[in-house]
């Protein structure tokens, strides 16, 4: 007889209560009287820092944080040290991840991006079976991956189209960033970051990426969109029927430039925090389906690193365990429906990245209210920009590959 987890009396989005069964290695019963069943989340954008940044995060700590947040699939970025831009490095990275997950007994599902590097574009076709996409940094960020010359971009988009590889772009225009850096050279406060990497920096790169996708017939995924202008360009591309997809990140939905006065260099992220009106544009784009997915851009750095002066402090926020609570809290406030949360965090990423289906679920308590506390976070970085925020709606159990994990 096959063994099962029975989730009793669980609420579903349709509104009814039922028993839900999941194949398992053991028989178990969960009394889910006050819980809601959702498909486990996919996070299409994480930085788990292996290899080279293990002091910031490992796959053991990253997977623990993900599972605690109801996430059972993560797609990991290639800006490692060394950058993951060849098949050899990709295979070595997979070996490291497998060993870490096995030792931690946390068999999270994952996919990897290959990093675009003009010297290694011939690695794309050879790596295509091992990757979920090619990641192009059109502007510089953490790590040394940067590819912004037109001929390499043309070549990469063309090879990707030919090999049916999705191209994910960090769309910030490097030349404009450098120009603005000179313009604001007399400022050393963290808030200047949002002026140097202003909305025009993002729009210029998105414009070019869409042009390249159109020219070569490439599937394009634009990570962490954060401005009204980018979204207008993407909305237009979708209208034209181009295979262009957009991601938004929690920090651009839930935080804004007001955070600099409180967190200074800790508030640095690329693309930077925006003015509140840009978040309004993101919410509109979520509701008209211009935005396809939410990717956390979980990018842990230690507090010591984050507290360094402007120019030295790295950009990025840990956030994966708050991905679902932030969205459930927005749902409690009437900003988004549960159906839309499922589409953004599960259905659309599964479709866009062509991930195999699975029966992982998360059981959430929509009424639980808790304040975000750095000390209880599982990320190795042990901090988040959401510290002190009271959120309503938290995961209770995550079920991954037929195993129950307490959140
Ligand atoms: O803020 C960011 N941090 N943006 C990126 O593009 C990279 C990330 C990181 O890896 O730290
Ligand atoms: Zn990122």
JSON list of N, CA, C and O and ligand atoms in Angstrom, two decimals, residues 45-47 49 77 79 135 137 141 170 223-224 247 249 251 270-271 296-299, ligand 2:
[
{"chain": "A", "resi": 45, "resn": "UNK", "atom": "N", "xyz": [14.81, 33.86, -8.66]},
{"chain": "A", "resi": 45, "resn": "UNK", "atom": "CA", "xyz": [15.95, 34.79, -8.61]},
{"chain": "A", "resi": 45, "resn": "UNK", "atom": "C", "xyz": [16.58, 34.82, -7.21]},
{"chain": "A", "resi": 45, "resn": "UNK", "atom": "O", "xyz": [16.15, 35.57, -6.35]},
{"chain": "A", "resi": 46, "resn": "UNK", "atom": "N", "xyz": [17.58, 33.96, -6.99]},
{"chain": "A", "resi": 46, "resn": "UNK", "atom": "CA", "xyz": [18.29, 33.96, -5.71]},
{"chain": "A", "resi": 46, "resn": "UNK", "atom": "C", "xyz": [19.80, 33.98, -5.94]},
{"chain": "A", "resi": 46, "resn": "UNK", "atom": "O", "xyz": [20.29, 33.63, -7.01]},
{"chain": "A", "resi": 47, "resn": "UNK", "atom": "N", "xyz": [20.51, 34.40, -4.89]},
{"chain": "A", "resi": 47, "resn": "UNK", "atom": "CA", "xyz": [21.98, 34.38, -4.90]},
{"chain": "A", "resi": 47, "resn": "UNK", "atom": "C", "xyz": [22.42, 33.59, -3.67]},
{"chain": "A", "resi": 47, "resn": "UNK", "atom": "O", "xyz": [22.52, 34.15, -2.58]},
{"chain": "A", "resi": 49, "resn": "UNK", "atom": "N", "xyz": [25.29, 32.14, -3.25]},
{"chain": "A", "resi": 49, "resn": "UNK", "atom": "CA", "xyz": [26.70, 32.46, -2.95]},
{"chain": "A", "resi": 49, "resn": "UNK", "atom": "C", "xyz": [27.72, 31.32, -3.02]},
{"chain": "A", "resi": 49, "resn": "UNK", "atom": "O", "xyz": [28.82, 31.46, -2.43]},
{"chain": "A", "resi": 77, "resn": "UNK", "atom": "N", "xyz": [21.54, 32.52, -9.31]},
{"chain": "A", "resi": 77, "resn": "UNK", "atom": "CA", "xyz": [22.28, 33.40, -10.23]},
{"chain": "A", "resi": 77, "resn": "UNK", "atom": "C", "xyz": [23.77, 33.04, -10.30]},
{"chain": "A", "resi": 77, "resn": "UNK", "atom": "O", "xyz": [24.33, 32.46, -9.37]},
{"chain": "A", "resi": 79, "resn": "UNK", "atom": "N", "xyz": [26.56, 35.01, -10.47]},
{"chain": "A", "resi": 79, "resn": "UNK", "atom": "CA", "xyz": [27.61, 35.97, -10.10]},
{"chain": "A", "resi": 79, "resn": "UNK", "atom": "C", "xyz": [28.38, 35.50, -8.88]},
{"chain": "A", "resi": 79, "resn": "UNK", "atom": "O", "xyz": [28.43, 36.16, -7.85]},
{"chain": "A", "resi": 135, "resn": "UNK", "atom": "N", "xyz": [22.16, 34.48, -17.94]},
{"chain": "A", "resi": 135, "resn": "UNK", "atom": "CA", "xyz": [21.99, 35.76, -17.24]},
{"chain": "A", "resi": 135, "resn": "UNK", "atom": "C", "xyz": [22.99, 36.76, -17.78]},
{"chain": "A", "resi": 135, "resn": "UNK", "atom": "O", "xyz": [24.20, 36.53, -17.73]},
{"chain": "A", "resi": 137, "resn": "UNK", "atom": "N", "xyz": [24.40, 40.54, -17.33]},
{"chain": "A", "resi": 137, "resn": "UNK", "atom": "CA", "xyz": [24.48, 41.81, -16.59]},
{"chain": "A", "resi": 137, "resn": "UNK", "atom": "C", "xyz": [24.82, 42.90, -17.60]},
{"chain": "A", "resi": 137, "resn": "UNK", "atom": "O", "xyz": [25.96, 43.01, -18.02]},
{"chain": "A", "resi": 141, "resn": "UNK", "atom": "N", "xyz": [27.15, 44.93, -11.21]},
{"chain": "A", "resi": 141, "resn": "UNK", "atom": "CA", "xyz": [26.57, 44.79, -9.88]},
{"chain": "A", "resi": 141, "resn": "UNK", "atom": "C", "xyz": [27.54, 43.98, -9.04]},
{"chain": "A", "resi": 141, "resn": "UNK", "atom": "O", "xyz": [28.75, 44.08, -9.27]},
{"chain": "A", "resi": 170, "resn": "UNK", "atom": "N", "xyz": [19.81, 41.64, -16.36]},
{"chain": "A", "resi": 170, "resn": "UNK", "atom": "CA", "xyz": [19.89, 42.71, -15.36]},
{"chain": "A", "resi": 170, "resn": "UNK", "atom": "C", "xyz": [20.01, 43.98, -16.20]},
{"chain": "A", "resi": 170, "resn": "UNK", "atom": "O", "xyz": [21.07, 44.26, -16.75]},
{"chain": "A", "resi": 223, "resn": "UNK", "atom": "N", "xyz": [14.64, 40.81, -15.25]},
{"chain": "A", "resi": 223, "resn": "UNK", "atom": "CA", "xyz": [14.60, 40.64, -13.79]},
{"chain": "A", "resi": 223, "resn": "UNK", "atom": "C", "xyz": [14.37, 41.99, -13.11]},
{"chain": "A", "resi": 223, "resn": "UNK", "atom": "O", "xyz": [14.59, 43.04, -13.69]},
{"chain": "A", "resi": 224, "resn": "UNK", "atom": "N", "xyz": [13.94, 41.91, -11.90]},
{"chain": "A", "resi": 224, "resn": "UNK", "atom": "CA", "xyz": [13.68, 43.07, -11.02]},
{"chain": "A", "resi": 224, "resn": "UNK", "atom": "C", "xyz": [13.34, 44.37, -11.75]},
{"chain": "A", "resi": 224, "resn": "UNK", "atom": "O", "xyz": [14.05, 45.35, -11.63]},
{"chain": "A", "resi": 247, "resn": "UNK", "atom": "N", "xyz": [9.78, 40.35, -14.23]},
{"chain": "A", "resi": 247, "resn": "UNK", "atom": "CA", "xyz": [9.83, 39.97, -12.81]},
{"chain": "A", "resi": 247, "resn": "UNK", "atom": "C", "xyz": [9.82, 41.26, -11.98]},
{"chain": "A", "resi": 247, "resn": "UNK", "atom": "O", "xyz": [10.38, 42.27, -12.40]},
{"chain": "A", "resi": 249, "resn": "UNK", "atom": "N", "xyz": [10.58, 42.52, -7.78]},
{"chain": "A", "resi": 249, "resn": "UNK", "atom": "CA", "xyz": [11.15, 42.04, -6.53]},
{"chain": "A", "resi": 249, "resn": "UNK", "atom": "C", "xyz": [10.46, 42.71, -5.34]},
{"chain": "A", "resi": 249, "resn": "UNK", "atom": "O", "xyz": [10.04, 43.87, -5.44]},
{"chain": "A", "resi": 251, "resn": "UNK", "atom": "N", "xyz": [11.45, 44.14, -2.69]},
{"chain": "A", "resi": 251, "resn": "UNK", "atom": "CA", "xyz": [11.92, 45.43, -2.17]},
{"chain": "A", "resi": 251, "resn": "UNK", "atom": "C", "xyz": [11.44, 46.62, -3.00]},
{"chain": "A", "resi": 251, "resn": "UNK", "atom": "O", "xyz": [11.36, 47.73, -2.52]},
{"chain": "A", "resi": 270, "resn": "UNK", "atom": "N", "xyz": [20.69, 46.88, -6.18]},
{"chain": "A", "resi": 270, "resn": "UNK", "atom": "CA", "xyz": [20.70, 47.18, -7.62]},
{"chain": "A", "resi": 270, "resn": "UNK", "atom": "C", "xyz": [19.65, 46.36, -8.35]},
{"chain": "A", "resi": 270, "resn": "UNK", "atom": "O", "xyz": [19.70, 45.14, -8.24]},
{"chain": "A", "resi": 271, "resn": "UNK", "atom": "N", "xyz": [18.76, 46.98, -9.11]},
{"chain": "A", "resi": 271, "resn": "UNK", "atom": "CA", "xyz": [18.50, 48.41, -9.21]},
{"chain": "A", "resi": 271, "resn": "UNK", "atom": "C", "xyz": [18.10, 48.98, -7.85]},
{"chain": "A", "resi": 271, "resn": "UNK", "atom": "O", "xyz": [17.62, 48.23, -6.99]},
{"chain": "A", "resi": 296, "resn": "UNK", "atom": "N", "xyz": [12.71, 37.09, -5.59]},
{"chain": "A", "resi": 296, "resn": "UNK", "atom": "CA", "xyz": [13.12, 37.88, -4.41]},
{"chain": "A", "resi": 296, "resn": "UNK", "atom": "C", "xyz": [14.41, 38.65, -4.64]},
{"chain": "A", "resi": 296, "resn": "UNK", "atom": "O", "xyz": [14.66, 39.64, -3.99]},
{"chain": "A", "resi": 297, "resn": "UNK", "atom": "N", "xyz": [15.29, 38.15, -5.55]},
{"chain": "A", "resi": 297, "resn": "UNK", "atom": "CA", "xyz": [16.65, 38.69, -5.63]},
{"chain": "A", "resi": 297, "resn": "UNK", "atom": "C", "xyz": [17.31, 38.60, -4.24]},
{"chain": "A", "resi": 297, "resn": "UNK", "atom": "O", "xyz": [17.99, 39.52, -3.81]},
{"chain": "A", "resi": 298, "resn": "UNK", "atom": "N", "xyz": [17.04, 37.47, -3.58]},
{"chain": "A", "resi": 298, "resn": "UNK", "atom": "CA", "xyz": [17.65, 37.21, -2.26]},
{"chain": "A", "resi": 298, "resn": "UNK", "atom": "C", "xyz": [19.17, 37.31, -2.42]},
{"chain": "A", "resi": 298, "resn": "UNK", "atom": "O", "xyz": [19.80, 36.45, -3.02]},
{"chain": "A", "resi": 299, "resn": "UNK", "atom": "N", "xyz": [19.75, 38.40, -1.88]},
{"chain": "A", "resi": 299, "resn": "UNK", "atom": "CA", "xyz": [21.17, 38.69, -2.12]},
{"chain": "A", "resi": 299, "resn": "UNK", "atom": "C", "xyz": [21.87, 39.02, -0.80]},
{"chain": "A", "resi": 299, "resn": "UNK", "atom": "O", "xyz": [22.09, 40.18, -0.46]},
{"chain": "B", "resi": 2, "resn": "LIG", "atom": "ZN1", "xyz": [20.01, 39.39, -8.48]}
]
